[in-house]
Amino acid sequence: MVDGVSHAAQPGGPRLADIAAQAAVSEATVSRVLNGKPGVSDPTRQRVLAALDVLGGERPARLRRRSAGLIGLLTPELTNPIFPAFAQAVEQVLAGHGYTPVLCTQLPGGPTEDELVEQLEERGVNGIVFLSGLHADTSADPGRYLALAERGVPYVLVNGYNDALRGPFVSPDDHAAMRMAVGHLADLGHTRVGLAIGPLRYVPSRRKTDGFTAALGERLGLREQEAAAYIRPTLYSVEGGQVAAGALLDQGCTGIVCGSDMMALGVVRAARERGLDVPGDVSVVGFDDSQLIAFTDPPLTTVRQPVQAMATAAVSALLEEIAGTPIQRTEFVFQPELVVRGSTAAVRSGR
């Protein structure tokens, strides 16, 4: 017994010793938390409860927090691992504030964004997080978001800025990302650098394209028209990267920057189909740095989106709106980070 509690948190559940080891606290501290006794800081209490959750134990009834409300989270398809990474980060932050996330994924042939929003409103959500939604598509009507605001539904928009909308936006610095990627390749001696990017109707694609063009001018002395010849818009997918790589390799590019890690994997595939080595013959830089990218062959050099920081900012901005704080049109822009791995190397002499 510890503080009058048996060594098991619940019959058949994890032992106090196991919870204490998982949370890096004493068994006595675990006991105080589970018995609802004072003398434990809130961060420590949350750590113990998180350890209990991880070990599959049930929280005592008095410690089960009632949900503060529902928050909708709309994401594109989850085949690109950056989207589940964002979803998990947003859900963790929401849970920390007591909100219950409702994940809605847009699948080909499934409900549209507007239909999913309607379903969320029917469920009485307190607000909605849009991740790479129609707000990022310059060809889409922004009126749907204006109408949402008129109906009193707070929202925050991640990855995609729109001048027509008031409200909080959260984005990575796409211009800085391209400067980092192009600068890295230029430092390695590459003078023919191409860009494989998604459809230009999307704001992130346009921003990356602008940043890439500016970086080619700054580092390689190319005029805007010359730089345009090394830009290949396609789809944000492995197949899209493969198609773009074909054209860029035909132009003699020895370095290729990509709008996503999935595209970068397509570039690697295209290079190998031609008998080219990565990075010996072609250096490849991705964008996102989702969890498994470090384990590709070769490990992918990429520009990392600060997912956790962006998710925290998105939830904080949304909760400010829910609390009634007036929100102006604001874009929170986060600095990415170049992560150098094995898919980039110095250009071979004579290339």
mmCIF file of C-alpha atoms in Angstrom:
data_model
loop_
_atom_site.group_PDB
_atom_site.id
_atom_site.type_symbol
_atom_site.label_atom_id
_atom_site.label_comp_id
_atom_site.label_asym_id
_atom_site.label_seq_id
_atom_site.Cartn_x
_atom_site.Cartn_y
_atom_site.Cartn_z
ATOM 1 C CA MET A 1 0.000 0.000 0.000
ATOM 2 C CA VAL A 2 1.151 3.583 -0.702
ATOM 3 C CA ASP A 3 -0.811 6.413 0.957
ATOM 4 C CA GLY A 4 -3.595 3.924 1.558
ATOM 5 C CA VAL A 5 -3.814 2.836 -2.090
ATOM 6 C CA SER A 6 -2.944 -0.642 -3.335
ATOM 7 C CA HIS A 7 -0.001 -1.159 -5.658
ATOM 8 C CA ALA A 8 -2.378 -1.434 -8.629
ATOM 9 C CA ALA A 9 -4.112 1.724 -9.799
ATOM 10 C CA GLN A 10 -7.243 -0.327 -10.549
ATOM 11 C CA PRO A 11 -7.872 -4.060 -10.374
ATOM 12 C CA GLY A 12 -6.139 -5.535 -13.397
ATOM 13 C CA GLY A 13 -4.677 -2.152 -14.289
ATOM 14 C CA PRO A 14 -1.070 -0.928 -14.313
ATOM 15 C CA ARG A 15 0.833 -0.979 -11.026
ATOM 16 C CA LEU A 16 1.745 2.237 -9.245
ATOM 17 C CA ALA A 17 5.399 1.392 -9.817
ATOM 18 C CA ASP A 18 4.835 1.180 -13.561
ATOM 19 C CA ILE A 19 2.983 4.503 -13.667
ATOM 20 C CA ALA A 20 5.674 6.110 -11.508
ATOM 21 C CA ALA A 21 8.425 4.852 -13.815
ATOM 22 C CA GLN A 22 6.565 6.043 -16.917
ATOM 23 C CA ALA A 23 5.972 9.502 -15.422
ATOM 24 C CA ALA A 24 9.419 9.705 -13.759
ATOM 25 C CA VAL A 25 7.904 10.434 -10.324
ATOM 26 C CA SER A 26 7.608 8.561 -7.037
ATOM 27 C CA GLU A 27 4.888 6.024 -6.258
ATOM 28 C CA ALA A 28 3.717 8.335 -3.480
ATOM 29 C CA THR A 29 3.191 11.116 -6.034
ATOM 30 C CA VAL A 30 1.196 8.763 -8.258
ATOM 31 C CA SER A 31 -0.935 7.805 -5.284
ATOM 32 C CA ARG A 32 -1.629 11.441 -4.375
ATOM 33 C CA VAL A 33 -2.682 12.197 -7.946
ATOM 34 C CA LEU A 34 -5.001 9.181 -8.208
ATOM 35 C CA ASN A 35 -6.560 9.963 -4.815
ATOM 36 C CA GLY A 36 -7.056 13.624 -5.729
ATOM 37 C CA LYS A 37 -4.887 14.823 -2.855
ATOM 38 C CA PRO A 38 -3.115 18.222 -2.790
ATOM 39 C CA GLY A 39 0.614 18.792 -2.877
ATOM 40 C CA VAL A 40 1.223 17.976 -6.550
ATOM 41 C CA SER A 41 1.926 20.614 -9.210
ATOM 42 C CA ASP A 42 -0.380 20.709 -12.217
ATOM 43 C CA PRO A 43 2.375 19.744 -14.729
ATOM 44 C CA THR A 44 3.286 16.730 -12.572
ATOM 45 C CA ARG A 45 -0.375 15.773 -12.204
ATOM 46 C CA GLN A 46 -0.820 15.914 -15.996
ATOM 47 C CA ARG A 47 2.320 13.806 -16.481
ATOM 48 C CA VAL A 48 0.994 11.117 -14.148
ATOM 49 C CA LEU A 49 -2.391 11.057 -15.886
ATOM 50 C CA ALA A 50 -0.681 10.881 -19.276
ATOM 51 C CA ALA A 51 1.411 7.936 -18.042
ATOM 52 C CA LEU A 52 -1.758 6.224 -16.845
ATOM 53 C CA ASP A 53 -3.311 6.728 -20.289
ATOM 54 C CA VAL A 54 -0.214 5.387 -22.063
ATOM 55 C CA LEU A 55 -0.197 2.247 -19.915
ATOM 56 C CA GLY A 56 -3.844 1.577 -20.653
ATOM 57 C CA GLY A 57 -5.224 2.352 -17.216
ATOM 58 C CA GLU A 58 -8.585 3.990 -16.575
ATOM 59 C CA ARG A 59 -8.662 7.326 -14.825
ATOM 60 C CA PRO A 60 -10.599 7.413 -11.556
ATOM 61 C CA ALA A 61 -14.079 8.835 -12.156
ATOM 62 C CA ARG A 62 -13.325 12.028 -10.229
ATOM 63 C CA LEU A 63 -10.359 12.729 -12.518
ATOM 64 C CA ARG A 64 -12.217 12.324 -15.789
ATOM 65 C CA ARG A 65 -12.458 15.825 -17.150
ATOM 66 C CA ARG A 66 -15.638 16.840 -18.906
ATOM 67 C CA SER A 67 -15.044 18.051 -22.441
ATOM 68 C CA ALA A 68 -15.014 21.816 -22.853
ATOM 69 C CA GLY A 69 -16.613 21.279 -26.265
ATOM 70 C CA LEU A 70 -16.045 19.925 -29.742
ATOM 71 C CA ILE A 71 -13.548 21.327 -32.260
ATOM 72 C CA GLY A 72 -13.665 20.266 -35.896
ATOM 73 C CA LEU A 73 -10.400 19.489 -37.668
ATOM 74 C CA LEU A 74 -10.623 19.315 -41.464
ATOM 75 C CA THR A 75 -7.663 17.760 -43.261
ATOM 76 C CA PRO A 76 -6.912 16.562 -46.782
ATOM 77 C CA GLU A 77 -6.332 12.861 -47.379
ATOM 78 C CA LEU A 78 -4.012 11.204 -44.891
ATOM 79 C CA THR A 79 -1.770 9.357 -47.355
ATOM 80 C CA ASN A 80 0.754 12.198 -47.111
ATOM 81 C CA PRO A 81 2.234 11.635 -43.632
ATOM 82 C CA ILE A 82 2.510 15.372 -42.901
ATOM 83 C CA PHE A 83 -1.272 15.606 -42.544
ATOM 84 C CA PRO A 84 -1.635 12.949 -39.823
ATOM 85 C CA ALA A 85 1.346 14.571 -38.101
ATOM 86 C CA PHE A 86 -0.473 17.916 -38.080
ATOM 87 C CA ALA A 87 -3.734 16.278 -37.022
ATOM 88 C CA GLN A 88 -2.077 14.531 -34.091
ATOM 89 C CA ALA A 89 -0.332 17.712 -32.955
ATOM 90 C CA VAL A 90 -3.559 19.755 -33.140
ATOM 91 C CA GLU A 91 -5.512 17.050 -31.305
ATOM 92 C CA GLN A 92 -2.908 16.875 -28.525
ATOM 93 C CA VAL A 93 -3.022 20.644 -27.989
ATOM 94 C CA LEU A 94 -6.836 20.648 -28.037
ATOM 95 C CA ALA A 95 -6.948 17.810 -25.516
ATOM 96 C CA GLY A 96 -4.625 19.783 -23.264
ATOM 97 C CA HIS A 97 -7.224 22.568 -23.210
ATOM 98 C CA GLY A 98 -10.055 20.143 -22.522
ATOM 99 C CA TYR A 99 -11.586 20.129 -26.004
ATOM 100 C CA THR A 100 -12.595 17.035 -27.938
ATOM 101 C CA PRO A 101 -11.371 17.025 -31.563
ATOM 102 C CA VAL A 102 -13.600 15.761 -34.375
ATOM 103 C CA LEU A 103 -11.392 14.720 -37.300
ATOM 104 C CA CYS A 104 -12.860 15.046 -40.799
ATOM 105 C CA THR A 105 -10.756 13.788 -43.684
ATOM 106 C CA GLN A 106 -11.493 14.680 -47.282
ATOM 107 C CA LEU A 107 -11.289 11.555 -49.405
ATOM 108 C CA PRO A 108 -11.644 11.303 -53.189
ATOM 109 C CA GLY A 109 -15.328 10.774 -53.901
ATOM 110 C CA GLY A 110 -16.257 11.487 -50.287
ATOM 111 C CA PRO A 111 -17.989 14.484 -48.707
ATOM 112 C CA THR A 112 -16.781 17.911 -49.827
ATOM 113 C CA GLU A 113 -15.326 20.458 -47.446
ATOM 114 C CA ASP A 114 -18.650 22.318 -47.401
ATOM 115 C CA GLU A 115 -20.550 19.125 -46.589
ATOM 116 C CA LEU A 116 -18.138 18.272 -43.779
ATOM 117 C CA VAL A 117 -18.506 21.772 -42.337
ATOM 118 C CA GLU A 118 -22.288 21.374 -42.410
ATOM 119 C CA GLN A 119 -21.985 18.102 -40.514
ATOM 120 C CA LEU A 120 -19.707 19.709 -37.929
ATOM 121 C CA GLU A 121 -22.130 22.583 -37.424
ATOM 122 C CA GLU A 122 -24.957 20.086 -36.921
ATOM 123 C CA ARG A 123 -22.879 18.543 -34.130
ATOM 124 C CA GLY A 124 -22.526 21.938 -32.471
ATOM 125 C CA VAL A 125 -18.766 22.367 -32.713
ATOM 126 C CA ASN A 126 -17.265 25.353 -30.928
ATOM 127 C CA GLY A 127 -14.844 26.077 -33.785
ATOM 128 C CA ILE A 128 -13.033 24.589 -36.769
ATOM 129 C CA VAL A 129 -9.373 24.187 -37.754
ATOM 130 C CA PHE A 130 -8.903 24.071 -41.540
ATOM 131 C CA LEU A 131 -5.659 22.417 -42.632
ATOM 132 C CA SER A 132 -4.713 23.048 -46.280
ATOM 133 C CA GLY A 133 -8.358 23.528 -47.168
ATOM 134 C CA LEU A 134 -10.094 25.495 -49.913
ATOM 135 C CA HIS A 135 -8.811 28.696 -48.318
ATOM 136 C CA ALA A 136 -5.442 27.774 -49.865
ATOM 137 C CA ASP A 137 -6.970 27.432 -53.354
ATOM 138 C CA THR A 138 -7.002 30.783 -55.161
ATOM 139 C CA SER A 139 -9.647 29.462 -57.584
ATOM 140 C CA ALA A 140 -12.125 28.669 -54.766
ATOM 141 C CA ASP A 141 -14.817 31.065 -53.532
ATOM 142 C CA PRO A 142 -13.788 32.485 -50.125
ATOM 143 C CA GLY A 143 -17.425 33.357 -49.462
ATOM 144 C CA ARG A 144 -17.911 30.021 -47.659
ATOM 145 C CA TYR A 145 -15.628 31.245 -44.856
ATOM 146 C CA LEU A 146 -17.261 34.666 -44.693
ATOM 147 C CA ALA A 147 -20.632 32.929 -44.321
ATOM 148 C CA LEU A 148 -19.189 30.704 -41.598
ATOM 149 C CA ALA A 149 -18.063 33.755 -39.654
ATOM 150 C CA GLU A 150 -21.491 35.349 -40.077
ATOM 151 C CA ARG A 151 -23.033 32.234 -38.540
ATOM 152 C CA GLY A 152 -20.801 32.736 -35.515
ATOM 153 C CA VAL A 153 -18.506 29.748 -36.019
ATOM 154 C CA PRO A 154 -14.872 30.621 -35.150
ATOM 155 C CA TYR A 155 -12.172 29.131 -37.347
ATOM 156 C CA VAL A 156 -8.433 29.196 -37.995
ATOM 157 C CA LEU A 157 -6.778 28.566 -41.370
ATOM 158 C CA VAL A 158 -3.513 26.617 -41.597
ATOM 159 C CA ASN A 159 -1.263 26.676 -44.691
ATOM 160 C CA GLY A 160 -2.885 29.158 -47.027
ATOM 161 C CA TYR A 161 -3.454 32.929 -46.789
ATOM 162 C CA ASN A 162 -6.364 34.777 -48.396
ATOM 163 C CA ASP A 163 -6.662 38.576 -48.488
ATOM 164 C CA ALA A 164 -10.452 38.353 -48.705
ATOM 165 C CA LEU A 165 -10.767 36.751 -45.282
ATOM 166 C CA ARG A 166 -10.516 38.165 -41.795
ATOM 167 C CA GLY A 167 -9.247 35.890 -39.101
ATOM 168 C CA PRO A 168 -6.137 34.031 -38.022
ATOM 169 C CA PHE A 169 -3.842 32.244 -40.483
ATOM 170 C CA VAL A 170 -0.923 29.976 -39.570
ATOM 171 C CA SER A 171 1.775 29.295 -42.181
ATOM 172 C CA PRO A 172 5.401 28.272 -42.581
ATOM 173 C CA ASP A 173 7.702 30.803 -44.237
ATOM 174 C CA ASP A 174 7.729 29.295 -47.734
ATOM 175 C CA HIS A 175 10.101 31.969 -49.083
ATOM 176 C CA ALA A 176 12.627 31.199 -46.360
ATOM 177 C CA ALA A 177 12.232 27.468 -47.046
ATOM 178 C CA MET A 178 13.230 27.934 -50.679
ATOM 179 C CA ARG A 179 16.162 30.179 -49.759
ATOM 180 C CA MET A 180 17.425 27.455 -47.446
ATOM 181 C CA ALA A 181 17.003 24.683 -50.002
ATOM 182 C CA VAL A 182 18.507 26.557 -52.956
ATOM 183 C CA GLY A 183 21.277 27.975 -50.783
ATOM 184 C CA HIS A 184 22.204 24.499 -49.581
ATOM 185 C CA LEU A 185 22.463 23.184 -53.150
ATOM 186 C CA ALA A 186 24.366 26.249 -54.316
ATOM 187 C CA ASP A 187 26.847 25.786 -51.467
ATOM 188 C CA LEU A 188 27.393 22.237 -52.745
ATOM 189 C CA GLY A 189 28.287 23.603 -56.183
ATOM 190 C CA HIS A 190 25.024 22.978 -58.038
ATOM 191 C CA THR A 191 24.325 25.564 -60.729
ATOM 192 C CA ARG A 192 21.347 23.910 -62.416
ATOM 193 C CA VAL A 193 18.647 23.623 -59.795
ATOM 194 C CA GLY A 194 15.009 22.794 -60.535
ATOM 195 C CA LEU A 195 11.768 22.983 -58.598
ATOM 196 C CA ALA A 196 9.084 20.273 -58.537
ATOM 197 C CA ILE A 197 5.990 21.956 -57.115
ATOM 198 C CA GLY A 198 2.243 21.385 -56.815
ATOM 199 C CA PRO A 199 -0.505 23.216 -58.718
ATOM 200 C CA LEU A 200 0.074 26.961 -58.770
ATOM 201 C CA ARG A 201 -3.513 27.755 -57.815
ATOM 202 C CA TYR A 202 -2.520 26.900 -54.232
ATOM 203 C CA VAL A 203 -1.042 29.675 -52.112
ATOM 204 C CA PRO A 204 1.821 27.556 -50.690
ATOM 205 C CA SER A 205 2.820 26.553 -54.243
ATOM 206 C CA ARG A 206 2.871 30.174 -55.376
ATOM 207 C CA ARG A 207 4.864 31.289 -52.373
ATOM 208 C CA LYS A 208 7.409 28.526 -52.793
ATOM 209 C CA THR A 209 7.688 29.334 -56.501
ATOM 210 C CA ASP A 210 8.271 33.021 -55.741
ATOM 211 C CA GLY A 211 10.846 32.119 -53.096
ATOM 212 C CA PHE A 212 12.592 29.705 -55.433
ATOM 213 C CA THR A 213 12.743 32.301 -58.222
ATOM 214 C CA ALA A 214 14.170 34.902 -55.857
ATOM 215 C CA ALA A 215 16.716 32.419 -54.491
ATOM 216 C CA LEU A 216 17.937 31.480 -57.988
ATOM 217 C CA GLY A 217 18.450 35.169 -58.647
ATOM 218 C CA GLU A 218 20.291 35.776 -55.389
ATOM 219 C CA ARG A 219 22.503 32.680 -55.411
ATOM 220 C CA LEU A 220 22.879 31.751 -59.083
ATOM 221 C CA GLY A 221 22.296 35.065 -60.836
ATOM 222 C CA LEU A 222 19.304 33.904 -62.912
ATOM 223 C CA ARG A 223 16.742 36.419 -64.105
ATOM 224 C CA GLU A 224 13.068 35.699 -63.376
ATOM 225 C CA GLN A 225 12.383 34.457 -66.903
ATOM 226 C CA GLU A 226 15.419 32.171 -66.793
ATOM 227 C CA ALA A 227 14.387 30.782 -63.425
ATOM 228 C CA ALA A 228 10.871 30.036 -64.716
ATOM 229 C CA ALA A 229 12.328 27.436 -67.105
ATOM 230 C CA TYR A 230 13.417 25.355 -64.096
ATOM 231 C CA ILE A 231 9.979 25.247 -62.422
ATOM 232 C CA ARG A 232 7.701 22.262 -63.066
ATOM 233 C CA PRO A 233 4.184 22.464 -61.534
ATOM 234 C CA THR A 234 2.519 19.080 -61.167
ATOM 235 C CA LEU A 235 0.693 17.177 -58.410
ATOM 236 C CA TYR A 236 1.680 16.974 -54.739
ATOM 237 C CA SER A 237 2.345 13.230 -54.913
ATOM 238 C CA VAL A 238 5.040 10.656 -55.608
ATOM 239 C CA GLU A 239 3.786 10.379 -59.172
ATOM 240 C CA GLY A 240 3.788 14.150 -59.549
ATOM 241 C CA GLY A 241 7.399 14.359 -58.392
ATOM 242 C CA GLN A 242 8.338 11.615 -60.827
ATOM 243 C CA VAL A 243 6.808 13.480 -63.775
ATOM 244 C CA ALA A 244 8.430 16.791 -62.830
ATOM 245 C CA ALA A 245 11.811 15.106 -62.371
ATOM 246 C CA GLY A 246 11.703 13.722 -65.905
ATOM 247 C CA ALA A 247 11.520 17.204 -67.383
ATOM 248 C CA LEU A 248 14.084 18.704 -64.990
ATOM 249 C CA LEU A 249 16.592 15.918 -65.531
ATOM 250 C CA ASP A 250 16.210 16.408 -69.300
ATOM 251 C CA GLN A 251 17.289 20.013 -68.685
ATOM 252 C CA GLY A 252 20.446 18.845 -66.959
ATOM 253 C CA CYS A 253 19.458 19.696 -63.386
ATOM 254 C CA THR A 254 21.824 18.228 -60.817
ATOM 255 C CA GLY A 255 19.777 19.499 -57.874
ATOM 256 C CA ILE A 256 15.999 19.377 -57.462
ATOM 257 C CA VAL A 257 13.981 21.101 -54.737
ATOM 258 C CA CYS A 258 10.501 19.699 -54.061
ATOM 259 C CA GLY A 259 7.281 21.137 -52.668
ATOM 260 C CA SER A 260 6.745 18.082 -50.467
ATOM 261 C CA ASP A 261 8.584 15.003 -49.269
ATOM 262 C CA MET A 262 6.230 12.799 -51.266
ATOM 263 C CA MET A 263 7.259 14.611 -54.441
ATOM 264 C CA ALA A 264 10.898 14.186 -53.444
ATOM 265 C CA LEU A 265 10.423 10.414 -53.232
ATOM 266 C CA GLY A 266 9.059 10.540 -56.781
ATOM 267 C CA VAL A 267 12.142 12.459 -57.914
ATOM 268 C CA VAL A 268 14.399 9.797 -56.377
ATOM 269 C CA ARG A 269 12.414 7.106 -58.174
ATOM 270 C CA ALA A 270 12.678 8.922 -61.512
ATOM 271 C CA ALA A 271 16.433 9.393 -61.117
ATOM 272 C CA ARG A 272 16.980 5.702 -60.339
ATOM 273 C CA GLU A 273 14.885 4.625 -63.303
ATOM 274 C CA ARG A 274 17.410 6.498 -65.441
ATOM 275 C CA GLY A 275 20.307 4.774 -63.750
ATOM 276 C CA LEU A 276 21.271 7.897 -61.831
ATOM 277 C CA ASP A 277 22.517 7.844 -58.264
ATOM 278 C CA VAL A 278 21.078 9.992 -55.489
ATOM 279 C CA PRO A 279 22.994 11.978 -54.351
ATOM 280 C CA GLY A 280 25.966 11.083 -56.556
ATOM 281 C CA ASP A 281 24.349 12.310 -59.791
ATOM 282 C CA VAL A 282 21.305 14.199 -58.494
ATOM 283 C CA SER A 283 20.743 15.903 -55.162
ATOM 284 C CA VAL A 284 17.157 16.050 -53.879
ATOM 285 C CA VAL A 285 15.616 18.317 -51.214
ATOM 286 C CA GLY A 286 12.099 17.729 -49.877
ATOM 287 C CA PHE A 287 9.719 19.783 -47.776
ATOM 288 C CA ASP A 288 7.775 18.821 -44.598
ATOM 289 C CA ASP A 289 9.984 16.288 -42.740
ATOM 290 C CA SER A 290 7.272 13.964 -41.531
ATOM 291 C CA GLN A 291 8.272 11.252 -39.088
ATOM 292 C CA LEU A 292 9.453 8.471 -41.435
ATOM 293 C CA ILE A 293 11.405 10.611 -43.908
ATOM 294 C CA ALA A 294 14.674 10.136 -42.017
ATOM 295 C CA PHE A 295 14.440 6.413 -42.823
ATOM 296 C CA THR A 296 14.106 6.600 -46.619
ATOM 297 C CA ASP A 297 16.890 5.402 -48.911
ATOM 298 C CA PRO A 298 18.815 7.635 -48.937
ATOM 299 C CA PRO A 299 17.634 9.551 -45.867
ATOM 300 C CA LEU A 300 16.006 12.667 -47.304
ATOM 301 C CA THR A 301 17.427 16.154 -46.918
ATOM 302 C CA THR A 302 14.361 18.310 -46.384
ATOM 303 C CA VAL A 303 12.982 21.556 -45.009
ATOM 304 C CA ARG A 304 11.091 20.839 -41.810
ATOM 305 C CA GLN A 305 7.749 22.455 -41.095
ATOM 306 C CA PRO A 306 7.526 23.409 -37.385
ATOM 307 C CA VAL A 307 4.395 21.300 -36.949
ATOM 308 C CA GLN A 308 4.120 21.444 -33.154
ATOM 309 C CA ALA A 309 4.621 25.212 -32.977
ATOM 310 C CA MET A 310 2.125 25.790 -35.797
ATOM 311 C CA ALA A 311 -0.448 23.496 -34.191
ATOM 312 C CA THR A 312 -0.074 25.266 -30.846
ATOM 313 C CA ALA A 313 -0.485 28.671 -32.484
ATOM 314 C CA ALA A 314 -3.524 27.523 -34.468
ATOM 315 C CA VAL A 315 -5.311 26.195 -31.396
ATOM 316 C CA SER A 316 -4.393 29.241 -29.308
ATOM 317 C CA ALA A 317 -5.752 31.604 -31.965
ATOM 318 C CA LEU A 318 -8.956 29.575 -32.254
ATOM 319 C CA LEU A 319 -9.506 29.497 -28.498
ATOM 320 C CA GLU A 320 -9.038 33.285 -28.384
ATOM 321 C CA GLU A 321 -11.852 33.585 -30.902
ATOM 322 C CA ILE A 322 -14.038 31.151 -28.990
ATOM 323 C CA ALA A 323 -13.456 33.226 -25.845
ATOM 324 C CA GLY A 324 -14.774 36.269 -27.691
ATOM 325 C CA THR A 325 -11.496 38.091 -28.233
ATOM 326 C CA PRO A 326 -11.805 40.159 -31.434
ATOM 327 C CA ILE A 327 -9.478 38.703 -34.060
ATOM 328 C CA GLN A 328 -8.078 40.826 -36.854
ATOM 329 C CA ARG A 329 -6.673 39.464 -40.084
ATOM 330 C CA THR A 330 -3.406 38.059 -38.772
ATOM 331 C CA GLU A 331 -0.927 35.606 -40.253
ATOM 332 C CA PHE A 332 1.416 33.822 -37.885
ATOM 333 C CA VAL A 333 4.437 32.850 -39.980
ATOM 334 C CA PHE A 334 6.836 30.222 -38.635
ATOM 335 C CA GLN A 335 10.442 29.676 -39.621
ATOM 336 C CA PRO A 336 11.223 26.270 -41.145
ATOM 337 C CA GLU A 337 14.489 24.400 -40.619
ATOM 338 C CA LEU A 338 16.814 22.790 -43.151
ATOM 339 C CA VAL A 339 17.565 19.190 -42.145
ATOM 340 C CA VAL A 340 20.572 17.855 -44.071
ATOM 341 C CA ARG A 341 20.702 14.102 -44.586
ATOM 342 C CA GLY A 342 21.928 11.746 -47.290
ATOM 343 C CA SER A 343 20.048 12.834 -50.430
ATOM 344 C CA THR A 344 22.278 15.849 -51.150
ATOM 345 C CA ALA A 345 26.005 16.009 -51.944
ATOM 346 C CA ALA A 346 28.557 18.165 -53.729
ATOM 347 C CA VAL A 347 28.085 18.265 -57.481
ATOM 348 C CA ARG A 348 30.444 16.018 -59.407
ATOM 349 C CA SER A 349 33.123 17.815 -61.407
ATOM 350 C CA GLY A 350 32.149 18.352 -65.024
ATOM 351 C CA ARG A 351 28.410 18.455 -64.289
#
